[in-house]
Tab-separated table of N, CA and C in Angstrom:
chain	number	residue	atom	x	y	z
O	256	MET	N	124.002	92.419	73.448
O	256	MET	CA	123.375	93.692	73.710
O	256	MET	C	122.091	93.462	74.505
O	257	LEU	N	121.827	94.345	75.409
O	257	LEU	CA	120.635	94.216	76.245
O	257	LEU	C	119.379	94.575	75.465
O	258	GLU	N	118.370	93.783	75.688
O	258	GLU	CA	117.090	94.053	75.037
O	258	GLU	C	116.151	94.711	76.027
O	259	ARG	N	115.351	95.558	75.512
O	259	ARG	CA	114.339	96.208	76.361
O	259	ARG	C	113.259	95.210	76.735
O	260	PRO	N	112.844	95.232	77.992
O	260	PRO	CA	111.738	94.334	78.361
O	260	PRO	C	110.439	94.797	77.696
O	261	GLU	N	109.603	93.831	77.406
O	261	GLU	CA	108.323	94.164	76.789
O	261	GLU	C	107.414	94.830	77.802
O	262	LYS	N	106.575	95.711	77.304
O	262	LYS	CA	105.604	96.351	78.185
O	262	LYS	C	104.535	95.343	78.569
O	263	PRO	N	104.098	95.399	79.826
O	263	PRO	CA	103.000	94.495	80.198
O	263	PRO	C	101.733	94.907	79.461
O	264	PRO	N	100.838	93.962	79.231
O	264	PRO	CA	99.598	94.321	78.526
O	264	PRO	C	98.793	95.332	79.339
O	265	ALA	N	98.202	96.252	78.635
O	265	ALA	CA	97.417	97.292	79.302
O	265	ALA	C	96.181	96.670	79.941
O	266	SER	N	95.886	97.123	81.147
O	266	SER	CA	94.692	96.607	81.815
O	266	SER	C	93.459	97.208	81.156
O	267	PRO	N	92.390	96.447	81.089
O	267	PRO	CA	91.174	96.969	80.447
O	267	PRO	C	90.618	98.148	81.237
O	268	GLN	N	90.187	99.150	80.522
O	268	GLN	CA	89.625	100.335	81.159
O	268	GLN	C	88.210	100.045	81.621
O	269	ARG	N	87.914	100.468	82.830
O	269	ARG	CA	86.563	100.294	83.345
O	269	ARG	C	85.764	101.558	83.081
O	270	ALA	N	84.483	101.376	82.969
O	270	ALA	CA	83.611	102.525	82.716
O	270	ALA	C	83.660	103.470	83.906
O	271	SER	N	83.730	104.726	83.642
O	271	SER	CA	83.785	105.723	84.697
O	271	SER	C	82.381	105.990	85.234
O	272	ASN	N	82.272	106.007	86.531
O	272	ASN	CA	80.995	106.285	87.174
O	272	ASN	C	81.006	107.677	87.791
O	273	SER	N	81.582	108.637	87.081
O	273	SER	CA	81.738	109.970	87.653
O	273	SER	C	80.386	110.640	87.908
O	274	LEU	N	79.402	110.414	87.046
O	274	LEU	CA	78.094	111.027	87.253
O	274	LEU	C	77.441	110.462	88.515
O	275	LEU	N	77.558	109.162	88.715
O	275	LEU	CA	77.019	108.541	89.921
O	275	LEU	C	77.709	109.091	91.165
O	276	THR	N	79.004	109.300	91.093
O	276	THR	CA	79.753	109.843	92.226
O	276	THR	C	79.291	111.250	92.553
O	277	VAL	N	79.102	112.075	91.541
O	277	VAL	CA	78.660	113.456	91.763
O	277	VAL	C	77.263	113.468	92.387
O	278	ILE	N	76.372	112.646	91.888
O	278	ILE	CA	75.014	112.594	92.432
O	278	ILE	C	75.046	112.132	93.887
O	279	MET	N	75.854	111.105	94.163
O	279	MET	CA	75.961	110.601	95.523
O	279	MET	C	76.513	111.672	96.470
O	280	LEU	N	77.526	112.400	96.039
O	280	LEU	CA	78.077	113.464	96.875
O	280	LEU	C	77.067	114.585	97.108
O	281	LEU	N	76.285	114.922	96.103
O	281	LEU	CA	75.271	115.956	96.269
O	281	LEU	C	74.196	115.523	97.264
O	282	VAL	N	73.774	114.277	97.190
O	282	VAL	CA	72.757	113.779	98.125
O	282	VAL	C	73.303	113.770	99.545
O	283	ILE	N	74.517	113.254	99.720
O	283	ILE	CA	75.116	113.211	101.056
O	283	ILE	C	75.322	114.625	101.589
O	284	GLY	N	75.781	115.533	100.758
O	284	GLY	CA	75.965	116.918	101.190
O	284	GLY	C	74.654	117.576	101.584
O	285	THR	N	73.593	117.317	100.833
O	285	THR	CA	72.289	117.882	101.156
O	285	THR	C	71.767	117.341	102.480
O	286	VAL	N	71.938	116.049	102.700
O	286	VAL	CA	71.487	115.441	103.954
O	286	VAL	C	72.279	116.002	105.129
O	287	CYS	N	73.586	116.118	104.975
O	287	CYS	CA	74.420	116.681	106.051
O	287	CYS	C	74.055	118.137	106.331
O	288	ALA	N	73.845	118.918	105.294
O	288	ALA	CA	73.465	120.313	105.480
O	288	ALA	C	72.104	120.417	106.161
O	289	GLY	N	71.170	119.574	105.772
O	289	GLY	CA	69.851	119.572	106.409
O	289	GLY	C	69.937	119.214	107.878
O	290	THR	N	70.804	118.254	108.201
O	290	THR	CA	70.992	117.871	109.604
O	290	THR	C	71.582	119.026	110.395
O	291	LEU	N	72.553	119.708	109.828
O	291	LEU	CA	73.159	120.850	110.532
O	291	LEU	C	72.184	122.016	110.670
O	292	LEU	N	71.288	122.189	109.718
O	292	LEU	CA	70.303	123.259	109.814
O	292	LEU	C	69.253	122.969	110.884
O	293	MET	N	69.100	121.706	111.267
O	293	MET	CA	68.152	121.366	112.322
O	293	MET	C	68.653	121.824	113.694
O	294	LEU	N	69.945	121.943	113.866
O	294	LEU	CA	70.518	122.260	115.179
O	294	LEU	C	70.079	123.616	115.727
O	295	PRO	N	70.100	124.707	114.953
O	295	PRO	CA	69.698	126.001	115.529
O	295	PRO	C	68.210	126.083	115.888
O	296	THR	N	67.399	125.215	115.361
O	296	THR	CA	65.969	125.274	115.654
O	296	THR	C	65.617	124.555	116.950
O	297	GLY	N	66.608	124.004	117.622
O	297	GLY	CA	66.361	123.320	118.880
O	297	GLY	C	66.030	121.858	118.706
O	298	ALA	N	66.175	121.336	117.514
O	298	ALA	CA	65.869	119.934	117.257
O	298	ALA	C	67.147	119.112	117.341
O	299	ILE	N	67.857	119.253	118.464
O	299	ILE	CA	69.136	118.556	118.586
O	299	ILE	C	68.943	117.045	118.746
O	300	GLY	N	67.876	116.623	119.393
O	300	GLY	CA	67.628	115.191	119.581
O	300	GLY	C	67.500	114.443	118.270
O	301	PRO	N	66.578	114.869	117.397
O	301	PRO	CA	66.471	114.186	116.100
O	301	PRO	C	67.754	114.283	115.272
O	302	ALA	N	68.481	115.393	115.399
O	302	ALA	CA	69.730	115.539	114.650
O	302	ALA	C	70.761	114.517	115.126
O	303	ILE	N	70.832	114.304	116.432
O	303	ILE	CA	71.780	113.321	116.969
O	303	ILE	C	71.374	111.912	116.545
O	304	VAL	N	70.091	111.612	116.651
O	304	VAL	CA	69.621	110.280	116.250
O	304	VAL	C	69.875	110.059	114.757
O	305	PHE	N	69.542	111.048	113.950
O	305	PHE	CA	69.746	110.925	112.505
O	305	PHE	C	71.231	110.784	112.185
O	306	GLY	N	72.063	111.561	112.848
O	306	GLY	CA	73.513	111.459	112.634
O	306	GLY	C	74.037	110.089	113.032
O	307	GLY	N	73.534	109.546	114.137
O	307	GLY	CA	73.956	108.213	114.557
O	307	GLY	C	73.538	107.143	113.573
O	308	VAL	N	72.304	107.264	113.069
O	308	VAL	CA	71.828	106.299	112.071
O	308	VAL	C	72.690	106.382	110.809
O	309	MET	N	73.021	107.586	110.381
O	309	MET	CA	73.866	107.745	109.198
O	309	MET	C	75.253	107.152	109.435
O	310	PHE	N	75.826	107.407	110.621
O	310	PHE	CA	77.166	106.918	110.939
O	310	PHE	C	77.210	105.391	110.918
O	311	PHE	N	76.289	104.765	111.655
O	311	PHE	CA	76.289	103.313	111.705
O	311	PHE	C	75.812	102.696	110.391
O	312	GLY	N	75.007	103.434	109.649
O	312	GLY	CA	74.618	102.972	108.320
O	312	GLY	C	75.812	102.908	107.382
O	313	MET	N	76.690	103.892	107.463
O	313	MET	CA	77.900	103.876	106.637
O	313	MET	C	78.816	102.726	107.023
O	314	ILE	N	78.929	102.452	108.330
O	314	ILE	CA	79.739	101.322	108.774
O	314	ILE	C	79.153	100.020	108.228
O	315	GLY	N	77.843	99.872	108.313
O	315	GLY	CA	77.197	98.678	107.788
O	315	GLY	C	77.374	98.550	106.287
O	316	PHE	N	77.253	99.654	105.576
O	316	PHE	CA	77.437	99.650	104.125
O	316	PHE	C	78.836	99.171	103.756
O	317	HIS	N	79.849	99.706	104.432
O	317	HIS	CA	81.216	99.308	104.125
O	317	HIS	C	81.466	97.855	104.499
O	318	TYR	N	80.852	97.376	105.550
O	318	TYR	CA	80.984	95.965	105.922
O	318	TYR	C	80.433	95.071	104.826
O	319	VAL	N	79.264	95.429	104.317
O	319	VAL	CA	78.646	94.614	103.279
O	319	VAL	C	79.459	94.673	101.992
O	320	VAL	N	79.837	95.879	101.569
O	320	VAL	CA	80.517	96.022	100.280
O	320	VAL	C	81.928	95.457	100.338
O	321	TRP	N	82.740	95.916	101.291
O	321	TRP	CA	84.139	95.506	101.317
O	321	TRP	C	84.338	94.179	102.035
O	322	GLY	N	83.546	93.880	103.025
O	322	GLY	CA	83.739	92.659	103.784
O	322	GLY	C	83.146	91.439	103.122
O	323	ARG	N	82.027	91.560	102.490
O	323	ARG	CA	81.340	90.401	101.902
O	323	ARG	C	81.504	90.349	100.388
O	324	TRP	N	80.993	91.361	99.724
O	324	TRP	CA	80.950	91.350	98.264
O	324	TRP	C	82.353	91.344	97.654
O	325	MET	N	83.213	92.232	98.141
O	325	MET	CA	84.547	92.351	97.555
O	325	MET	C	85.378	91.097	97.817
O	326	THR	N	85.203	90.477	98.989
O	326	THR	CA	85.913	89.235	99.285
O	326	THR	C	85.520	88.148	98.298
O	327	ARG	N	84.231	88.043	98.008
O	327	ARG	CA	83.757	87.047	97.050
O	327	ARG	C	84.331	87.310	95.664
O	328	VAL	N	84.333	88.570	95.245
O	328	VAL	CA	84.852	88.921	93.921
O	328	VAL	C	86.340	88.591	93.829
O	329	LEU	N	87.111	88.939	94.853
O	329	LEU	CA	88.547	88.666	94.830
O	329	LEU	C	88.830	87.163	94.854
O	330	ARG	N	88.032	86.420	95.602
O	330	ARG	CA	88.211	84.969	95.659
O	330	ARG	C	87.947	84.345	94.288
O	331	GLU	N	86.888	84.790	93.605
O	331	GLU	CA	86.588	84.272	92.270
O	331	GLU	C	87.693	84.629	91.277
O	332	GLU	N	88.216	85.836	91.389
O	332	GLU	CA	89.285	86.262	90.485
O	332	GLU	C	90.552	85.444	90.720
O	333	ALA	N	90.869	85.156	91.979
O	333	ALA	CA	92.044	84.341	92.289
O	333	ALA	C	91.873	82.923	91.736
O	334	ALA	N	90.665	82.391	91.835
O	334	ALA	CA	90.409	81.052	91.292
O	334	ALA	C	90.583	81.042	89.774
O	335	ARG	N	90.120	82.097	89.114
O	335	ARG	CA	90.293	82.186	87.660
O	335	ARG	C	91.768	82.265	87.286
O	336	GLU	N	92.546	83.047	88.049
O	336	GLU	CA	93.973	83.173	87.778
O	336	GLU	C	94.688	81.838	87.948
O	337	GLU	N	94.333	81.091	88.992
O	337	GLU	CA	94.932	79.775	89.216
O	337	GLU	C	94.582	78.835	88.061
O	338	GLN	N	93.346	78.929	87.600
O	338	GLN	CA	92.918	78.077	86.500
O	338	GLN	C	93.686	78.419	85.224
O	339	ARG	N	93.887	79.702	84.983
O	339	ARG	CA	94.672	80.121	83.801
O	339	ARG	C	96.102	79.635	83.914
O	340	ALA	N	96.679	79.735	85.125
O	340	ALA	CA	98.065	79.289	85.318
O	340	ALA	C	98.195	77.786	85.081
O	341	GLU	N	97.204	77.016	85.497
O	341	GLU	CA	97.240	75.568	85.274
O	341	GLU	C	97.102	75.247	83.790
O	342	ASN	N	96.307	76.023	83.071
O	342	ASN	CA	96.105	75.784	81.638
O	342	ASN	C	97.351	76.117	80.830
O	343	VAL	N	98.126	77.087	81.289
O	343	VAL	CA	99.325	77.492	80.578
O	343	VAL	C	100.408	76.445	80.730
O	344	ASP	N	100.506	75.842	81.897
O	344	ASP	CA	101.559	74.821	82.151
O	344	ASP	C	101.349	73.605	81.379
């Protein structure tokens, strides 16, 4: 008779950062709204410069977080997994 496969162990739950996400979205929304409100007053130059700084700042942020930090974290995790696999054998 066929046996049911065992369920894989549940992954540990990480703490939810929903409050941080909401605060971050409110700040970004306020900054974007403020930039758009500058346009009708004739301050298009500072709005363009500020928008460009924000755009390239986001690119830089993602480069640092996903390109550097996350690569290091994944590399360390892979090394730990290899070490566990060697210990099991």
